[in-house]
CSV table of N, CA and C in Angstrom, one decimal:
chain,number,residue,atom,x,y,z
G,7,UNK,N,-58.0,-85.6,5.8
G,7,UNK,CA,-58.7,-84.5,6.5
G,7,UNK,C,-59.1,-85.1,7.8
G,8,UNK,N,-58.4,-84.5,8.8
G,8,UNK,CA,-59.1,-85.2,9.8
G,8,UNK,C,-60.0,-84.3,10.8
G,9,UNK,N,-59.9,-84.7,12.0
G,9,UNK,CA,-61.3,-83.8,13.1
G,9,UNK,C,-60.6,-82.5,12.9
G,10,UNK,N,-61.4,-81.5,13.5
G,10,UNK,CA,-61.4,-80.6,13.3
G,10,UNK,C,-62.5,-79.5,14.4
G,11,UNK,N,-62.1,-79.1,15.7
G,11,UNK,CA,-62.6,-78.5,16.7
G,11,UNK,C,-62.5,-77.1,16.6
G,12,UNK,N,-63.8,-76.2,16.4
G,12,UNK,CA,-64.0,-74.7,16.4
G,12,UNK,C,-64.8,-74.2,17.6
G,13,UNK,N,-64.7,-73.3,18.2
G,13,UNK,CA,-65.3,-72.5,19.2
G,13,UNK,C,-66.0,-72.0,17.9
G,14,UNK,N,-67.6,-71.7,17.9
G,14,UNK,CA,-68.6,-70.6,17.4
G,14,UNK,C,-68.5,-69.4,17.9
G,15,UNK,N,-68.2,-69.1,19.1
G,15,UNK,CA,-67.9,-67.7,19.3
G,15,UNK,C,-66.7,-67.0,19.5
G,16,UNK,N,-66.3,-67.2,18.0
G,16,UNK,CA,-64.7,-66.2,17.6
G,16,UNK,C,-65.5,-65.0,17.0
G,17,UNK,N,-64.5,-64.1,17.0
G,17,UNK,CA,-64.7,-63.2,16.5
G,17,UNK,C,-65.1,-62.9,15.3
G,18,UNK,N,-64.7,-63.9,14.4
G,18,UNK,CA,-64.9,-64.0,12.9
G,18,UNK,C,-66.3,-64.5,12.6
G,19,UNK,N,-67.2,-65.1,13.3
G,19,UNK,CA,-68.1,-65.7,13.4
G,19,UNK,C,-68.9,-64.5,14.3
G,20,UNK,N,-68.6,-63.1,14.0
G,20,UNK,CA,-69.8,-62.3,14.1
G,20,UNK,C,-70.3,-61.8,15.8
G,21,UNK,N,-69.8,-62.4,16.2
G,21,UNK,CA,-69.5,-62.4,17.7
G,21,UNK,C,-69.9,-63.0,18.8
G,22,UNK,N,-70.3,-63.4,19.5
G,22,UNK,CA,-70.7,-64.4,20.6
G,22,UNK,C,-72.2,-65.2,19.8
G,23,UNK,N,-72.0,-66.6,20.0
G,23,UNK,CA,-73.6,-67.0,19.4
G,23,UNK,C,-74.3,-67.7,20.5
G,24,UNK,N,-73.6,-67.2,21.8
G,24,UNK,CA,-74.1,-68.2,22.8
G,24,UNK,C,-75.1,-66.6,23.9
G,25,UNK,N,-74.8,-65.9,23.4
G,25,UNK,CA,-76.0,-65.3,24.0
G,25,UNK,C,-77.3,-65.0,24.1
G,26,UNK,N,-78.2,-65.1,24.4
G,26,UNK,CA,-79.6,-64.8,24.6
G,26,UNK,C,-80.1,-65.2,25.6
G,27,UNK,N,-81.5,-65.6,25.0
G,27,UNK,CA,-82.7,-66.2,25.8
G,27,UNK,C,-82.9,-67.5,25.7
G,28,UNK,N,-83.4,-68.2,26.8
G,28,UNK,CA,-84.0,-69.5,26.7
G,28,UNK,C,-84.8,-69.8,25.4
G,29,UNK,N,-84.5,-70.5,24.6
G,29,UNK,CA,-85.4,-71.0,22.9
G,29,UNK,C,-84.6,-70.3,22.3
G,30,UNK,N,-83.8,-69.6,22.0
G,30,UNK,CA,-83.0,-69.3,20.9
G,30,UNK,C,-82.3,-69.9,19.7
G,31,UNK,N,-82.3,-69.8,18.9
G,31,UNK,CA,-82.4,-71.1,17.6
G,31,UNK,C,-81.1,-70.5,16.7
G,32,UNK,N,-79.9,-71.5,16.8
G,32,UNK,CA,-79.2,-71.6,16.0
G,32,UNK,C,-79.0,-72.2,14.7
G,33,UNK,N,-78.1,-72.3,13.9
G,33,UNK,CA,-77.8,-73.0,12.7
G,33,UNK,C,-76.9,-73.0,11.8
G,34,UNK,N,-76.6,-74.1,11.3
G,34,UNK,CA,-74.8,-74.5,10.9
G,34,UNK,C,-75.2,-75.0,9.2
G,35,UNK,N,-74.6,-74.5,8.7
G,35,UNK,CA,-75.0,-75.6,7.2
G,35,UNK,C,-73.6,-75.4,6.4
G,36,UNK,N,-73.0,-76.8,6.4
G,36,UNK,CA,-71.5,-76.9,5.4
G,36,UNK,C,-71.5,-77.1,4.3
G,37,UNK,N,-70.6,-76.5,3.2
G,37,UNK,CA,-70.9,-77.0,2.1
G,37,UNK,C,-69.3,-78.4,1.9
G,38,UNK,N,-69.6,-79.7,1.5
G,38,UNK,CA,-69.0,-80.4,2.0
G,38,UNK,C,-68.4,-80.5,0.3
G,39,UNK,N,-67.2,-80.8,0.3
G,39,UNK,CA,-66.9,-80.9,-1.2
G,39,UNK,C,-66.9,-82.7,-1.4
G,40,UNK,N,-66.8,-82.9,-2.7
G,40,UNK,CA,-67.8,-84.0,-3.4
G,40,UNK,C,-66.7,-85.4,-3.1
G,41,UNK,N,-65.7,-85.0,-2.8
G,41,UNK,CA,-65.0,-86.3,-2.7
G,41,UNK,C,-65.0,-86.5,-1.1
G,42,UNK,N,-65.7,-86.0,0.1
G,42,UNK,CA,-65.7,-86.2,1.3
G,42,UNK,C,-67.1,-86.8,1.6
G,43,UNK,N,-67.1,-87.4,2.6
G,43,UNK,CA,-68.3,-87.5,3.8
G,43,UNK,C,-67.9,-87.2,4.8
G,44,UNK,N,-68.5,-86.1,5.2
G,44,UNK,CA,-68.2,-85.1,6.3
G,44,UNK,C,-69.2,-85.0,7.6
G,45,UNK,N,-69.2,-85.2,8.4
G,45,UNK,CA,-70.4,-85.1,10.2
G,45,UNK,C,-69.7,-84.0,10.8
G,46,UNK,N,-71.0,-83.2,11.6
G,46,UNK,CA,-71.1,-82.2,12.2
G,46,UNK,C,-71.3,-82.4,13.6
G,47,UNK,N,-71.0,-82.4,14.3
G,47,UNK,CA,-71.1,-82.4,16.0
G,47,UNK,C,-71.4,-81.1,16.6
G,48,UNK,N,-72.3,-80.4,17.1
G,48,UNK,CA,-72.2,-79.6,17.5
G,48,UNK,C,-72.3,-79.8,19.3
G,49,UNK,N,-71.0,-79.4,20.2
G,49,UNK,CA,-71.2,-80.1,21.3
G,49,UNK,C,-70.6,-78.9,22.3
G,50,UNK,N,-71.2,-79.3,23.6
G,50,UNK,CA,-70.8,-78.0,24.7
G,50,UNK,C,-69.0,-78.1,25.2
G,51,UNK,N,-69.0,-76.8,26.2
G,51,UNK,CA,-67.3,-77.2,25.8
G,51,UNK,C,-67.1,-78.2,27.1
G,52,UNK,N,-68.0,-79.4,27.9
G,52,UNK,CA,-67.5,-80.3,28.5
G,52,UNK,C,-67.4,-81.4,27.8
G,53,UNK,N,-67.5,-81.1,25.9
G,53,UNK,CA,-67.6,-82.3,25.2
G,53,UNK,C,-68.7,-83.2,24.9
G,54,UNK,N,-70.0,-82.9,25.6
G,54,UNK,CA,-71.3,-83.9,25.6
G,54,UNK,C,-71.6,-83.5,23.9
G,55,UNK,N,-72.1,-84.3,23.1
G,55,UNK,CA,-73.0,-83.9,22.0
G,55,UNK,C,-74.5,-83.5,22.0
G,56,UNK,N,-74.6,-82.3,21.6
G,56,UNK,CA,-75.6,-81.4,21.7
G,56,UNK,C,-76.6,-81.8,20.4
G,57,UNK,N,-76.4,-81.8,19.4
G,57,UNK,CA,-76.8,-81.8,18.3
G,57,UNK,C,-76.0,-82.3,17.5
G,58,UNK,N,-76.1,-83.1,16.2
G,58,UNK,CA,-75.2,-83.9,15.1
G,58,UNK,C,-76.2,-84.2,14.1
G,59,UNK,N,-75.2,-83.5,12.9
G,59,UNK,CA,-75.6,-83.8,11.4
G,59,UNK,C,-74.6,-84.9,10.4
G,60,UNK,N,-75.1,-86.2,10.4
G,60,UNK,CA,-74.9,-87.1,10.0
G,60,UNK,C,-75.0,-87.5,8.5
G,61,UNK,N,-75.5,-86.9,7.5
G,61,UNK,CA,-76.0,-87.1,6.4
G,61,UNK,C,-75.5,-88.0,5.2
G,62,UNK,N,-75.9,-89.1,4.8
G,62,UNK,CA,-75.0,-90.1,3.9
G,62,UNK,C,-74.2,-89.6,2.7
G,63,UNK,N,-73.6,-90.1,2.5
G,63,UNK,CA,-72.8,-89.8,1.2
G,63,UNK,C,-72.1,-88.7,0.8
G,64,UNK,N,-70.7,-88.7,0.1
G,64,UNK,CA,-70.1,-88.0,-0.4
G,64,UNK,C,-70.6,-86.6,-0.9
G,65,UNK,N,-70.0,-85.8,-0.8
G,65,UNK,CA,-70.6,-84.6,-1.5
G,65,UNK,C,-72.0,-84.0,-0.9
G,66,UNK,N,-72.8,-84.4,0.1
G,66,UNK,CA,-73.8,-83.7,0.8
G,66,UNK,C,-73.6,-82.7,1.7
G,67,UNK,N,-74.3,-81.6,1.5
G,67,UNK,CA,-74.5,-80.7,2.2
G,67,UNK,C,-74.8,-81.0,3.9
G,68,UNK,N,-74.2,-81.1,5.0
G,68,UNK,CA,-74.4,-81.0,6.1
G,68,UNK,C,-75.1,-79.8,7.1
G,69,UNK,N,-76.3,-80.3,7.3
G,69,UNK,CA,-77.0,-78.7,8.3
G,69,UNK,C,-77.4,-79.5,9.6
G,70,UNK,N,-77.4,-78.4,10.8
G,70,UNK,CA,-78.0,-78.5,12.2
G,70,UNK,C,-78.7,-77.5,12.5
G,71,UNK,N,-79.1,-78.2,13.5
G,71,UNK,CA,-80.1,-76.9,14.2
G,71,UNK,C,-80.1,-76.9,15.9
G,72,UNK,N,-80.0,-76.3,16.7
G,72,UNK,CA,-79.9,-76.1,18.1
G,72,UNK,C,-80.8,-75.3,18.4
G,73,UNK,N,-81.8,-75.4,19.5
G,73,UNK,CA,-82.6,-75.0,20.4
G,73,UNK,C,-81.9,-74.3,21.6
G,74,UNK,N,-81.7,-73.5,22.2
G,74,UNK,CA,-81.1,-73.6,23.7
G,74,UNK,C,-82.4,-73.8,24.6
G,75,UNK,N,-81.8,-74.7,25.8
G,75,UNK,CA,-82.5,-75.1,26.7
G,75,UNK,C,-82.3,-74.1,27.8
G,76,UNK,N,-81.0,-73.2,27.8
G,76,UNK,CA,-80.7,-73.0,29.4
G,76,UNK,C,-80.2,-71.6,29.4
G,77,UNK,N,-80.6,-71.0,29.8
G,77,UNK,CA,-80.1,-68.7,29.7
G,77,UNK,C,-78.5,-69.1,30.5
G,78,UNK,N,-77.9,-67.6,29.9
G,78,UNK,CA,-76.8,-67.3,30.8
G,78,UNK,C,-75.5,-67.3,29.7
G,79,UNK,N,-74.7,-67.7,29.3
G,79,UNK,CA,-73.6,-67.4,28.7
G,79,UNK,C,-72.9,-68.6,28.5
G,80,UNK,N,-72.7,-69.3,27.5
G,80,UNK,CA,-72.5,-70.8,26.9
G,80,UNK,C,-71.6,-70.6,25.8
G,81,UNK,N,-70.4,-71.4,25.9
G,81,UNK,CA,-69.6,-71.6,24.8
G,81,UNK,C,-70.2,-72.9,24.0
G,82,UNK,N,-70.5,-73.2,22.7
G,82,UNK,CA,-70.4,-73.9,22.2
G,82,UNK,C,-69.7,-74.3,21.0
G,83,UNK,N,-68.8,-75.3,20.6
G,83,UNK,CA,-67.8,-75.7,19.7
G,83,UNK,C,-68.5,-76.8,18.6
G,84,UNK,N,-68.2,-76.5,17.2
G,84,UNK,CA,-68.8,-77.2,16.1
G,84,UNK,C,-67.3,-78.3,15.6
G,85,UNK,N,-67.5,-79.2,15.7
G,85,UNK,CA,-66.7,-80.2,15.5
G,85,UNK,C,-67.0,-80.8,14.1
G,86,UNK,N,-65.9,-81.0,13.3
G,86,UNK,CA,-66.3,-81.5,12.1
G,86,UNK,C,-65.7,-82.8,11.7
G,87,UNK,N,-65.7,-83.7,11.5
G,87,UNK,CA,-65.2,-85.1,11.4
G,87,UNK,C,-65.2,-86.1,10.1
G,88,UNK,N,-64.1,-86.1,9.5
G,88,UNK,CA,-64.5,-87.2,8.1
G,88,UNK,C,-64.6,-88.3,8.0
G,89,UNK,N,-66.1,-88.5,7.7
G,89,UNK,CA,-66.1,-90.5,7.6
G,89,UNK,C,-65.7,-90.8,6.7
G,90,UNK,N,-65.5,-90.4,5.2
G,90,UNK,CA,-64.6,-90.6,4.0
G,90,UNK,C,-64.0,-89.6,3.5
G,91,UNK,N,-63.3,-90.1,2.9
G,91,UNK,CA,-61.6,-88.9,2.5
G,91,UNK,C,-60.8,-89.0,2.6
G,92,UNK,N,-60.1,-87.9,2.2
G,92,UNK,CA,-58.5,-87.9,2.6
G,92,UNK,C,-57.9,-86.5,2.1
G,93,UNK,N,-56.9,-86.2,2.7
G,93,UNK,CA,-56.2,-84.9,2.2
G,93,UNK,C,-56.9,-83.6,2.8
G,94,UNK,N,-56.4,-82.8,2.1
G,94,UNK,CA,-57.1,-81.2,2.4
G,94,UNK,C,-58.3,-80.8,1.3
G,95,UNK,N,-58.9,-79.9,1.7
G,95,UNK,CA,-60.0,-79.5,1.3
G,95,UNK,C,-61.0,-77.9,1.9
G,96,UNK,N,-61.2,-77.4,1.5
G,96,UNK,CA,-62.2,-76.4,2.0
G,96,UNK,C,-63.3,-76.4,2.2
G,97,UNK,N,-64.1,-76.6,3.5
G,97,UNK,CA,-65.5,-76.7,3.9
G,97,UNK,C,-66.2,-75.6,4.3
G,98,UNK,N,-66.6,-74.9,3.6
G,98,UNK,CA,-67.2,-73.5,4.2
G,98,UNK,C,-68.3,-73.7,5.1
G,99,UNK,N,-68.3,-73.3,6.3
G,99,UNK,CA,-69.5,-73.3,6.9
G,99,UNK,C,-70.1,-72.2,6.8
G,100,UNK,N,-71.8,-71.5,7.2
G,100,UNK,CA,-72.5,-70.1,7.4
G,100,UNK,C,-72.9,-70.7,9.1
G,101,UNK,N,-73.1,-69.9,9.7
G,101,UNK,CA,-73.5,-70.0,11.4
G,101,UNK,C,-74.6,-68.9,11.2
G,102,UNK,N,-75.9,-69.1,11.3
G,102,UNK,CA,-76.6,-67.7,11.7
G,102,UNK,C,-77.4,-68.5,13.1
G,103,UNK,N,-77.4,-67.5,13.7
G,103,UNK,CA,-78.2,-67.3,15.0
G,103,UNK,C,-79.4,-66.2,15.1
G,104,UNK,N,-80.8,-67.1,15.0
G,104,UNK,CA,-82.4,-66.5,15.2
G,104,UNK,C,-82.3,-65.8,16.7
């Protein structure tokens, strides 16, 4: 399994999550299956890391959380990365945006 780069604002994902107001509170929670260790990046699209869910060990559930600092219209991309594993697998993520 390896990286794995998403834009949050596809269509399938409910529609843009990068709109609002300044403080607007997002959130990512994966369910990681039991033979992986799985990290969450959530980072802007010039690549800086924004937020990262690191959590030890196989089989943990991965969550973040984002604040926005700045109004106006922001793509951000959730990056998923395995520090242990191998092969294919299905990682469900939910995205809701407060």
């Amino acid at each position: 399994m390896g990286p794995h780069r998403r834009a949050i604002d596809e269509p399938e994902d409910g529609g843009r999550a990068d709109r609002g107001a300044l403080g607007r509170q997002a959130s990512v929670r994966c369910a990681i299956p039991s033979a992986y260790d799985l990290d969450l990046y959530l980072t802007d699209s010039s690549g800086s890391t924004l937020e990262r869910s690191i959590d030890d060990g196989a089989g943990t559930d991965e969550p973040l959380s984002f604040n926005r600092t700045a109004t106006g219209t922001r793509t951000y991309y959730l990056d998923v990365e395995a520090y242990s594993g191998s092969g294919t697998a299905s990682c469900p993520c939910v995205f809701t945006k407060n």
